[in-house]
């Protein structure tokens, strides 16, 4: 950690790159291996349910089958939105970006939670269950409103992934589709001190309430360099259209020093461990739907980015493609990322409240100094 005491150092870590700012028991990234509470995420994605992973994140242990059943029942009991929130959704501009609407609605949701300002562990646990259960409903309701469709009452028989698809389309999804979406949710569920989680912890460290922390996180996630990248990367692939167009699209942009969405990572410099799982899923889905050209286009982009910049695709490159091949509309991708990452946010918020210290770094002042105030009439 770069520690600045007394006189200010001129040395600093731009973007806090490689700075370890706090201890955490939630997520471990080492040598391009990603573990949640000690379990490799690839193992979890292959074997666990999303609810199991959430339980693990919040309890530091996998649930017994009874504990999992109780946890799922507690979540399902919260599969509803306040009537006022549904009315609110009906009044937001249809053309507003779903992430802007989600940010606003998470904030509104807090107004209807009588425990919103109680940060004690039992109240936080209940509030976390409510938030995690309701986020998918918000996203589905926002999407339906955008398409002039009415709210669908959620199905308490279904797990989170399946219920999200049900709330979106009004039909119980087939098991395979629900499981594929669930796998993506697991891969997106937690990722250490990424920008939005860090932002949530900064907010929690002031002892602000949980809804404020999640609003902070969702607001931070929507940026193009973070969660917003999955939508932009997919839309880029669709614009490119086919493998033979990739060079003409990417090379001039790289020459102009533009960013190609879905490539590069602050932490993984030799590839994102979540990508191989997502890529395999995309290849299977593309084969089934006759969209192999999209995979060929993505692979060509991968090859060019590696050759030109030594950069690898990140979770958002193939995460966005997976969402597209699962039939989701691209403007929803970042919201789906948000509903999944809410699991991680809430684990970090709880950890921050437990071991709190206000997060308040220092800046290295580089502005003007020692100026004399000049009265208004003399300027
Ligand atoms: C994720 C990201 C913000 C990480 O940024 P970072 O850790 O600060 O990495 P840097 O900006 O230091 O990257 C090093 C070099 O690679 C370049 N670079 C990084 N990602 C790039 C990208 N996607 N396209 C083109 N060039 C890129 C940088 O411009 C820089 O070039 P330079 O050395 O000539 O100045 C960055 O890779 C990026 O903007 N990616 C695209 C957005 C994205 O996919 N975000 C989702 C992340 S999961």
Short mmCIF file of C-alpha atoms and ligand atoms in Angstrom, two decimals:
data_model
loop_
_atom_site.label_atom_id
_atom_site.label_comp_id
_atom_site.label_asym_id
_atom_site.label_seq_id
_atom_site.Cartn_x
_atom_site.Cartn_y
_atom_site.Cartn_z
CA UNK A 1 0.00 0.00 0.00
CA UNK A 2 1.24 3.48 -0.81
CA UNK A 3 1.13 5.31 2.51
CA UNK A 4 1.32 9.09 2.58
CA UNK A 5 2.01 10.59 5.99
CA UNK A 6 2.85 14.14 6.97
CA UNK A 7 4.33 15.84 3.91
CA UNK A 8 2.65 14.77 0.68
CA UNK A 9 4.43 12.34 -1.59
CA UNK A 10 4.67 13.08 -5.30
CA UNK A 11 4.55 9.36 -5.92
CA UNK A 12 1.10 7.86 -6.44
CA UNK A 13 -0.65 4.89 -8.00
CA UNK A 14 -2.79 6.20 -10.86
CA UNK A 15 -6.20 4.56 -10.67
CA UNK A 16 -5.06 2.81 -7.44
CA UNK A 17 -3.52 0.16 -9.70
CA UNK A 18 -2.08 -2.73 -7.63
CA UNK A 19 -2.80 -0.89 -4.37
CA UNK A 20 -4.12 -3.19 -1.64
CA UNK A 21 -6.48 -0.96 0.30
CA UNK A 22 -8.24 -3.28 2.75
CA UNK A 23 -8.29 -6.87 4.03
CA UNK A 24 -11.14 -9.07 2.80
CA UNK A 25 -12.15 -12.72 3.16
CA UNK A 26 -14.52 -12.75 0.19
CA UNK A 27 -12.68 -13.03 -3.10
CA UNK A 28 -9.15 -14.11 -3.93
CA UNK A 29 -7.48 -13.39 -7.26
CA UNK A 30 -4.07 -14.97 -7.63
CA UNK A 31 -2.12 -16.02 -10.68
CA UNK A 32 -5.19 -15.56 -12.85
CA UNK A 33 -7.23 -17.91 -10.61
CA UNK A 34 -10.42 -16.54 -9.08
CA UNK A 35 -11.85 -18.00 -5.86
CA UNK A 36 -14.92 -17.02 -3.87
CA UNK A 37 -14.56 -17.79 -0.14
CA UNK A 38 -11.86 -20.32 -1.09
CA UNK A 39 -13.77 -22.10 -3.89
CA UNK A 40 -12.61 -21.79 -7.49
CA UNK A 41 -15.29 -19.94 -9.43
CA UNK A 42 -15.00 -22.40 -12.32
CA UNK A 43 -15.94 -25.22 -9.95
CA UNK A 44 -18.85 -23.18 -8.60
CA UNK A 45 -20.06 -22.28 -12.10
CA UNK A 46 -20.03 -25.96 -13.09
CA UNK A 47 -21.67 -27.37 -9.97
CA UNK A 48 -23.44 -24.85 -7.74
CA UNK A 49 -26.71 -22.99 -8.04
CA UNK A 50 -26.70 -19.18 -7.98
CA UNK A 51 -28.45 -19.25 -4.59
CA UNK A 52 -25.73 -21.55 -3.20
CA UNK A 53 -23.06 -19.12 -4.34
CA UNK A 54 -24.91 -16.19 -2.77
CA UNK A 55 -25.23 -18.14 0.49
CA UNK A 56 -21.51 -18.91 0.33
CA UNK A 57 -20.65 -15.25 -0.23
CA UNK A 58 -22.81 -14.09 2.67
CA UNK A 59 -22.00 -16.89 5.16
CA UNK A 60 -18.42 -17.88 4.39
CA UNK A 61 -19.52 -21.53 3.96
CA UNK A 62 -21.57 -23.60 1.52
CA UNK A 63 -25.08 -24.34 2.82
CA UNK A 64 -26.38 -27.73 3.96
CA UNK A 65 -29.33 -28.85 1.88
CA UNK A 66 -31.76 -27.70 4.62
CA UNK A 67 -30.01 -24.32 4.89
CA UNK A 68 -30.19 -23.91 1.11
CA UNK A 69 -33.87 -24.77 1.08
CA UNK A 70 -34.54 -22.24 3.86
CA UNK A 71 -32.47 -19.62 2.06
CA UNK A 72 -34.35 -20.16 -1.20
CA UNK A 73 -37.68 -19.96 0.66
CA UNK A 74 -36.63 -16.67 2.27
CA UNK A 75 -35.68 -15.28 -1.16
CA UNK A 76 -38.88 -16.51 -2.82
CA UNK A 77 -40.95 -14.92 -0.07
CA UNK A 78 -39.53 -11.60 -1.28
CA UNK A 79 -40.46 -12.11 -4.96
CA UNK A 80 -42.68 -9.02 -5.12
CA UNK A 81 -42.37 -5.30 -5.70
CA UNK A 82 -44.25 -2.58 -3.83
CA UNK A 83 -47.24 -1.36 -5.84
CA UNK A 84 -45.75 2.16 -5.79
CA UNK A 85 -42.59 0.88 -7.50
CA UNK A 86 -44.60 -0.80 -10.27
CA UNK A 87 -46.47 2.48 -10.76
CA UNK A 88 -43.18 4.38 -10.77
CA UNK A 89 -41.84 2.08 -13.52
CA UNK A 90 -44.95 2.77 -15.60
CA UNK A 91 -44.09 6.48 -15.52
CA UNK A 92 -40.40 6.45 -16.43
CA UNK A 93 -39.52 7.47 -19.99
CA UNK A 94 -39.42 4.35 -22.16
CA UNK A 95 -36.31 5.59 -23.94
CA UNK A 96 -34.29 5.98 -20.69
CA UNK A 97 -31.41 3.53 -20.46
CA UNK A 98 -32.37 0.55 -18.24
CA UNK A 99 -29.30 1.13 -16.04
CA UNK A 100 -30.40 4.71 -15.36
CA UNK A 101 -33.86 3.42 -14.47
CA UNK A 102 -32.43 0.64 -12.30
CA UNK A 103 -30.26 3.13 -10.40
CA UNK A 104 -33.33 5.29 -9.75
CA UNK A 105 -35.53 2.37 -8.73
CA UNK A 106 -33.05 0.87 -6.28
CA UNK A 107 -33.09 4.26 -4.62
CA UNK A 108 -36.91 4.34 -4.62
CA UNK A 109 -37.12 0.78 -3.31
CA UNK A 110 -35.26 1.88 -0.19
CA UNK A 111 -38.13 4.29 0.58
CA UNK A 112 -40.48 1.34 1.01
CA UNK A 113 -38.20 -0.75 3.22
CA UNK A 114 -38.89 0.09 6.88
CA UNK A 115 -35.51 -1.40 7.84
CA UNK A 116 -33.55 0.52 5.20
CA UNK A 117 -31.66 2.62 7.71
CA UNK A 118 -30.91 -0.22 10.13
CA UNK A 119 -27.34 -1.42 9.50
CA UNK A 120 -27.34 -4.06 12.27
CA UNK A 121 -26.34 -7.55 11.05
CA UNK A 122 -29.84 -9.13 11.37
CA UNK A 123 -31.54 -6.20 9.60
CA UNK A 124 -28.81 -6.13 6.95
CA UNK A 125 -29.38 -9.85 6.33
CA UNK A 126 -33.12 -9.32 5.82
CA UNK A 127 -32.50 -6.27 3.65
CA UNK A 128 -29.96 -8.24 1.56
CA UNK A 129 -32.49 -11.00 0.93
CA UNK A 130 -35.06 -8.41 -0.13
CA UNK A 131 -32.65 -6.65 -2.47
CA UNK A 132 -31.33 -9.80 -4.11
CA UNK A 133 -34.87 -11.14 -4.63
CA UNK A 134 -36.18 -7.86 -6.01
CA UNK A 135 -33.34 -6.78 -8.32
CA UNK A 136 -34.28 -9.31 -11.04
CA UNK A 137 -37.92 -8.22 -10.78
CA UNK A 138 -36.91 -4.59 -11.24
CA UNK A 139 -34.83 -5.45 -14.31
CA UNK A 140 -37.59 -7.56 -15.85
CA UNK A 141 -40.22 -4.89 -15.14
CA UNK A 142 -38.00 -2.17 -16.63
CA UNK A 143 -37.49 -4.26 -19.78
CA UNK A 144 -41.20 -4.95 -20.15
CA UNK A 145 -42.13 -1.31 -19.66
CA UNK A 146 -39.56 -0.35 -22.31
CA UNK A 147 -41.42 -2.63 -24.71
CA UNK A 148 -44.85 -1.35 -23.62
CA UNK A 149 -45.63 -4.61 -21.83
CA UNK A 150 -47.22 -4.87 -18.40
CA UNK A 151 -45.67 -6.21 -15.19
CA UNK A 152 -45.70 -9.96 -14.68
CA UNK A 153 -46.28 -11.33 -11.19
CA UNK A 154 -43.19 -13.40 -10.32
CA UNK A 155 -43.35 -17.15 -9.90
CA UNK A 156 -42.37 -18.25 -6.37
CA UNK A 157 -41.88 -21.82 -7.58
CA UNK A 158 -38.77 -20.79 -9.50
CA UNK A 159 -35.17 -20.05 -8.60
CA UNK A 160 -33.72 -16.59 -9.26
CA UNK A 161 -32.42 -17.23 -12.79
CA UNK A 162 -35.57 -18.99 -14.00
CA UNK A 163 -37.82 -16.47 -12.27
CA UNK A 164 -35.98 -13.63 -13.96
CA UNK A 165 -36.68 -15.15 -17.38
CA UNK A 166 -40.27 -15.86 -16.35
CA UNK A 167 -40.74 -12.26 -15.17
CA UNK A 168 -39.25 -11.05 -18.45
CA UNK A 169 -41.21 -13.21 -20.91
CA UNK A 170 -44.17 -14.61 -18.96
CA UNK A 171 -43.18 -18.22 -19.70
CA UNK A 172 -41.36 -20.73 -17.54
CA UNK A 173 -38.00 -21.20 -19.31
CA UNK A 174 -36.68 -24.64 -20.19
CA UNK A 175 -34.21 -26.02 -17.65
CA UNK A 176 -31.21 -25.76 -19.96
CA UNK A 177 -31.73 -22.06 -20.74
CA UNK A 178 -32.28 -21.24 -17.05
CA UNK A 179 -29.11 -23.14 -16.10
CA UNK A 180 -27.04 -21.36 -18.76
CA UNK A 181 -28.20 -17.98 -17.50
CA UNK A 182 -27.54 -19.12 -13.93
CA UNK A 183 -23.97 -20.05 -14.90
CA UNK A 184 -23.39 -16.54 -16.25
CA UNK A 185 -24.89 -15.07 -13.06
CA UNK A 186 -22.45 -17.12 -10.97
CA UNK A 187 -19.50 -15.96 -13.07
CA UNK A 188 -20.60 -12.35 -12.65
CA UNK A 189 -21.55 -12.63 -8.95
CA UNK A 190 -18.39 -11.34 -7.27
CA UNK A 191 -15.03 -9.93 -8.26
CA UNK A 192 -13.09 -8.43 -5.35
CA UNK A 193 -12.55 -4.66 -5.36
CA UNK A 194 -13.72 -3.84 -8.86
CA UNK A 195 -14.77 -0.20 -9.24
CA UNK A 196 -18.44 -0.60 -8.30
CA UNK A 197 -17.77 -2.85 -5.29
CA UNK A 198 -15.10 -0.47 -4.07
CA UNK A 199 -17.54 2.42 -4.53
CA UNK A 200 -20.14 0.50 -2.49
CA UNK A 201 -17.57 -0.02 0.28
CA UNK A 202 -16.63 3.66 0.28
CA UNK A 203 -20.32 4.46 0.80
CA UNK A 204 -20.73 1.74 3.46
CA UNK A 205 -17.65 3.06 5.27
CA UNK A 206 -19.48 6.33 5.96
CA UNK A 207 -22.19 4.16 7.64
CA UNK A 208 -24.68 5.14 4.94
CA UNK A 209 -27.55 2.66 4.52
CA UNK A 210 -27.45 -0.44 2.30
CA UNK A 211 -29.69 0.99 -0.44
CA UNK A 212 -27.37 3.99 -0.77
CA UNK A 213 -24.43 1.59 -1.14
CA UNK A 214 -26.20 -0.36 -3.90
CA UNK A 215 -27.21 2.87 -5.68
CA UNK A 216 -23.55 3.90 -5.60
CA UNK A 217 -22.53 0.50 -6.97
CA UNK A 218 -25.10 0.41 -9.77
CA UNK A 219 -24.19 3.99 -10.75
CA UNK A 220 -20.53 3.04 -10.95
CA UNK A 221 -21.18 -0.22 -12.79
CA UNK A 222 -22.89 1.46 -15.71
CA UNK A 223 -19.72 3.13 -17.02
CA UNK A 224 -18.27 1.80 -20.27
CA UNK A 225 -14.92 0.90 -18.74
CA UNK A 226 -16.73 -1.31 -16.22
CA UNK A 227 -20.10 -3.11 -16.52
CA UNK A 228 -21.28 -1.01 -19.45
CA UNK A 229 -18.68 -2.79 -21.58
CA UNK A 230 -20.77 -5.93 -22.16
CA UNK A 231 -23.45 -4.02 -24.08
CA UNK A 232 -20.93 -2.03 -26.08
CA UNK A 233 -18.77 -5.06 -26.91
CA UNK A 234 -21.73 -7.02 -28.23
CA UNK A 235 -23.04 -4.07 -30.24
CA UNK A 236 -19.54 -3.68 -31.72
CA UNK A 237 -19.57 -7.34 -32.80
CA UNK A 238 -22.97 -6.90 -34.45
CA UNK A 239 -21.74 -3.76 -36.23
CA UNK A 240 -18.63 -5.58 -37.48
CA UNK A 241 -20.93 -8.32 -38.75
CA UNK A 242 -18.43 -10.85 -40.09
CA UNK A 243 -14.82 -11.98 -39.62
CA UNK A 244 -13.54 -10.36 -42.80
CA UNK A 245 -14.61 -6.91 -41.52
CA UNK A 246 -12.77 -7.14 -38.22
CA UNK A 247 -9.43 -5.67 -39.29
CA UNK A 248 -11.04 -2.72 -41.05
CA UNK A 249 -13.01 -1.98 -37.90
CA UNK A 250 -10.35 -2.46 -35.25
CA UNK A 251 -7.05 -1.34 -36.79
CA UNK A 252 -7.99 2.29 -37.57
CA UNK A 253 -9.47 2.63 -34.10
CA UNK A 254 -6.33 1.33 -32.47
CA UNK A 255 -4.29 3.77 -34.56
CA UNK A 256 -6.50 6.57 -33.23
CA UNK A 257 -5.86 5.20 -29.67
CA UNK A 258 -9.52 4.32 -29.22
CA UNK A 259 -10.59 1.67 -26.73
CA UNK A 260 -12.00 -1.59 -28.07
CA UNK A 261 -14.70 -2.69 -25.66
CA UNK A 262 -14.45 -6.10 -24.02
CA UNK A 263 -10.65 -6.27 -24.11
CA UNK A 264 -8.06 -5.71 -21.43
CA UNK A 265 -8.35 -5.92 -17.68
CA UNK A 266 -6.89 -4.08 -14.72
CA UNK A 267 -6.05 -7.32 -12.90
CA UNK A 268 -5.77 -10.08 -15.53
CA UNK A 269 -2.98 -9.38 -17.95
CA UNK A 270 -2.85 -12.93 -19.38
CA UNK A 271 -6.53 -13.65 -19.74
CA UNK A 272 -9.65 -13.63 -17.60
CA UNK A 273 -10.33 -17.05 -15.99
CA UNK A 274 -14.07 -16.65 -16.56
CA UNK A 275 -13.67 -16.31 -20.32
CA UNK A 276 -13.05 -19.97 -21.30
CA UNK A 277 -16.33 -21.07 -19.63
CA UNK A 278 -18.28 -18.27 -21.26
CA UNK A 279 -16.67 -18.83 -24.63
CA UNK A 280 -17.51 -22.55 -24.61
CA UNK A 281 -21.09 -21.65 -23.75
CA UNK A 282 -21.24 -19.11 -26.60
CA UNK A 283 -19.88 -21.64 -29.10
CA UNK A 284 -22.53 -24.20 -28.09
CA UNK A 285 -25.35 -21.65 -28.18
CA UNK A 286 -24.19 -20.24 -31.53
CA UNK A 287 -24.06 -23.73 -33.06
CA UNK A 288 -27.63 -24.40 -31.96
CA UNK A 289 -28.96 -21.13 -33.34
CA UNK A 290 -26.87 -21.07 -36.54
CA UNK A 291 -24.92 -17.96 -35.46
CA UNK A 292 -21.41 -19.35 -35.88
CA UNK A 293 -20.44 -16.25 -37.87
CA UNK A 294 -20.67 -14.24 -34.68
CA UNK A 295 -18.20 -16.58 -32.96
CA UNK A 296 -15.85 -16.39 -35.94
CA UNK A 297 -16.06 -12.59 -35.75
CA UNK A 298 -15.33 -12.62 -32.02
CA UNK A 299 -12.36 -14.97 -32.49
CA UNK A 300 -10.95 -12.81 -35.26
CA UNK A 301 -11.22 -9.77 -32.98
CA UNK A 302 -9.46 -11.77 -30.23
CA UNK A 303 -6.61 -12.67 -32.59
CA UNK A 304 -6.15 -9.08 -33.77
CA UNK A 305 -6.24 -7.60 -30.27
CA UNK A 306 -3.69 -10.13 -29.08
CA UNK A 307 -1.36 -9.48 -32.01
CA UNK A 308 -1.69 -5.69 -32.02
CA UNK A 309 -1.97 -4.91 -28.29
CA UNK A 310 -1.26 -8.14 -26.42
CA UNK A 311 -4.73 -7.79 -24.87
CA UNK A 312 -7.15 -10.63 -24.08
CA UNK A 313 -10.96 -10.59 -24.05
CA UNK A 314 -12.53 -10.02 -20.62
CA UNK A 315 -15.70 -11.31 -18.94
CA UNK A 316 -17.80 -8.65 -20.68
CA UNK A 317 -16.74 -9.66 -24.19
CA UNK A 318 -18.06 -13.22 -23.95
CA UNK A 319 -20.54 -12.39 -21.16
CA UNK A 320 -22.33 -9.98 -23.49
CA UNK A 321 -22.23 -12.52 -26.32
CA UNK A 322 -23.65 -15.20 -24.00
CA UNK A 323 -26.53 -12.90 -22.97
CA UNK A 324 -27.24 -12.14 -26.65
CA UNK A 325 -27.23 -15.81 -27.62
CA UNK A 326 -29.56 -16.48 -24.68
CA UNK A 327 -31.96 -14.02 -26.27
CA UNK A 328 -31.55 -10.96 -24.04
CA UNK A 329 -31.66 -7.51 -25.57
CA UNK A 330 -28.30 -5.72 -25.39
CA UNK A 331 -29.60 -2.73 -23.40
CA UNK A 332 -30.33 -5.13 -20.52
CA UNK A 333 -26.89 -6.74 -20.29
CA UNK A 334 -25.44 -4.40 -17.68
CA UNK A 335 -28.61 -4.65 -15.59
CA UNK A 336 -28.29 -8.44 -15.55
CA UNK A 337 -24.66 -8.01 -14.50
CA UNK A 338 -25.93 -5.70 -11.72
CA UNK A 339 -28.56 -8.11 -10.41
CA UNK A 340 -25.93 -10.82 -10.17
CA UNK A 341 -23.14 -8.65 -8.71
CA UNK A 342 -25.60 -7.46 -6.03
CA UNK A 343 -24.66 -10.75 -4.31
CA UNK A 344 -21.04 -9.64 -4.11
CA UNK A 345 -21.90 -6.03 -3.24
CA UNK A 346 -23.94 -7.16 -0.25
CA UNK A 347 -21.15 -9.46 1.00
CA UNK A 348 -18.72 -6.54 0.84
CA UNK A 349 -21.13 -4.10 2.47
CA UNK A 350 -21.57 -6.52 5.40
CA UNK A 351 -17.80 -6.97 5.70
CA UNK A 352 -17.28 -3.21 5.60
CA UNK A 353 -19.84 -2.56 8.35
CA UNK A 354 -18.22 -5.28 10.47
CA UNK A 355 -14.66 -4.03 10.21
CA UNK A 356 -15.30 -0.42 9.46
CA UNK A 357 -12.84 2.36 8.92
CA UNK A 358 -13.80 5.46 6.97
CA UNK A 359 -12.22 5.32 3.49
CA UNK A 360 -10.71 8.72 2.95
CA UNK A 361 -7.45 8.84 0.98
CA UNK A 362 -5.40 11.93 0.21
CA UNK A 363 -4.79 13.75 -3.08
CA UNK A 364 -1.44 15.04 -4.27
CA UNK A 365 -2.13 18.72 -4.72
CA UNK A 366 -0.89 19.96 -8.12
CA UNK A 367 -2.85 23.23 -8.39
CA UNK A 368 -1.93 26.89 -7.89
CA UNK A 369 -0.60 28.03 -4.52
CA UNK A 370 -0.53 31.07 -2.25
CA UNK A 371 -2.71 33.36 -4.39
CA UNK A 372 -4.00 36.69 -2.98
CA UNK A 373 -7.75 37.25 -3.11
CA UNK A 374 -8.60 40.02 -5.62
CA UNK A 375 -11.85 41.93 -4.90
CA UNK A 376 -14.58 41.36 -7.49
CA UNK A 377 -14.49 44.95 -8.85
CA UNK A 378 -10.75 44.65 -9.56
CA UNK A 379 -11.00 41.51 -11.68
C1 LIG B 1 -10.44 -2.55 -18.39
C2 LIG B 1 -9.52 -1.35 -18.62
C3 LIG B 1 -10.24 -0.09 -18.17
C4 LIG B 1 -8.26 -1.57 -17.79
O1 LIG B 1 -7.52 -0.42 -17.88
P1 LIG B 1 -6.07 -0.28 -17.26
O2 LIG B 1 -5.81 -1.32 -16.26
O3 LIG B 1 -5.96 1.12 -16.80
O4 LIG B 1 -5.13 -0.60 -18.47
P2 LIG B 1 -4.33 0.44 -19.28
O5 LIG B 1 -5.25 1.54 -19.72
O6 LIG B 1 -3.14 0.83 -18.46
O7 LIG B 1 -3.89 -0.41 -20.52
C5 LIG B 1 -2.58 -0.57 -20.98
C6 LIG B 1 -2.49 -0.21 -22.44
O8 LIG B 1 -3.43 -0.98 -23.19
C7 LIG B 1 -4.35 -0.11 -23.83
N1 LIG B 1 -5.65 -0.71 -23.73
C8 LIG B 1 -6.18 -1.30 -22.63
N2 LIG B 1 -7.39 -1.77 -22.93
C9 LIG B 1 -7.61 -1.48 -24.23
C10 LIG B 1 -8.69 -1.72 -25.09
N3 LIG B 1 -9.77 -2.35 -24.69
N4 LIG B 1 -8.60 -1.28 -26.37
C11 LIG B 1 -7.51 -0.65 -26.80
N5 LIG B 1 -6.44 -0.40 -26.02
C12 LIG B 1 -6.51 -0.81 -24.75
C13 LIG B 1 -4.28 1.18 -23.07
O9 LIG B 1 -4.70 2.26 -23.89
C14 LIG B 1 -2.83 1.25 -22.74
O10 LIG B 1 -2.14 1.60 -23.90
P3 LIG B 1 -0.82 2.51 -23.83
O11 LIG B 1 0.13 1.73 -22.99
O12 LIG B 1 -0.45 2.67 -25.24
O13 LIG B 1 -1.28 3.79 -23.17
C15 LIG B 1 -9.13 -1.23 -20.09
O14 LIG B 1 -8.50 -2.41 -20.52
C16 LIG B 1 -10.32 -0.94 -20.97
O15 LIG B 1 -10.69 0.23 -21.13
N6 LIG B 1 -10.97 -1.96 -21.57
C17 LIG B 1 -12.16 -1.77 -22.36
C18 LIG B 1 -13.38 -1.63 -21.49
C19 LIG B 1 -13.80 -2.93 -20.90
O16 LIG B 1 -13.89 -3.95 -21.58
N7 LIG B 1 -14.13 -2.92 -19.62
C20 LIG B 1 -14.55 -4.10 -18.90
C21 LIG B 1 -13.48 -4.55 -17.98
S1 LIG B 1 -13.87 -6.12 -17.26
#
